[in-house]
């Protein structure tokens, strides 16, 4: 099946190649409506579907969704079980939509921690979509940035011990190769919903120069109009990477005499 045509909105500025989202606020969304927290997670799945499809159609290169953190295992067993079941059902139900939109599924995290049935459904969807050439949808599952870095350093140390890695050659790029998914570029934009101002152990290495956008909207209410708000905000950002831009770079008001 061929993917839907790309329909990128013109927001008057740059468009992010890789968007990463900390999907937060499912529980609050449900509580505000007198519902159970798990009902918030079910509603959140509709946002996952809509945002994935919208991003794929807009020609986003990669979309990383923080779906379950390494720390989320500390939640009540009932909630964890429900989330794992949702993951399994989502993997089966969404295959058709992922194929229609040419999306490739990948996962990052300590995936061996997942229940076998969820992992099996996930691997099957990864395999089915591996040949697609559209957007990469990366789900971060049982993911923690510190454990990603620690796991990578452990493998590096082993390679150094085995003589296949020269410690003197280690630099930022070679360290990247030991992270979970080195082929995916760094996120340009990190969106966090539900108004929390923290990264919660998400892509600490990769998001070093990402633009951060926080909204008070809870994840189940984050749909295409809210995505467009985030993209509009990104289009207006000036990314400097520590350097200077435009007229500041060519500051003729400062003479050599002033700086001598
Ligand atoms: C995000 O919503 C989903 C997961 C972390 C799995 P929360 O469940 O964290 O919702 P709040 O933050 O309690 O409202
Ligand atoms: C971050 O949300 C993890 C996910 C969105 C999967 P949390 O709700 O777990 O984060 P904290 O506990 O508020 O930092
Ligand atoms: Mg939360």
Coordinates of C-alpha atoms and ligand atoms in Angstrom, one line a residue, residues 23-28 37 72 75 192 194 196 198, ligand 3:
X23 CA 3.2 12.1 26.8
X24 CA 2.1 13.1 30.3
X25 CA -1.1 13.8 32.1
X26 CA -3.3 10.8 31.3
X27 CA -4.1 10.2 35.0
X28 CA -4.9 13.8 35.6
X37 CA -6.5 6.6 35.7
X72 CA 7.1 3.6 35.7
X75 CA 3.4 2.2 39.7
X192 CA 6.0 17.7 27.1
X194 CA 0.5 18.4 31.3
X196 CA 5.6 19.5 33.9
X198 CA 11.3 18.3 33.7
Ligands
LIG3 MG1 2.8 11.7 34.8

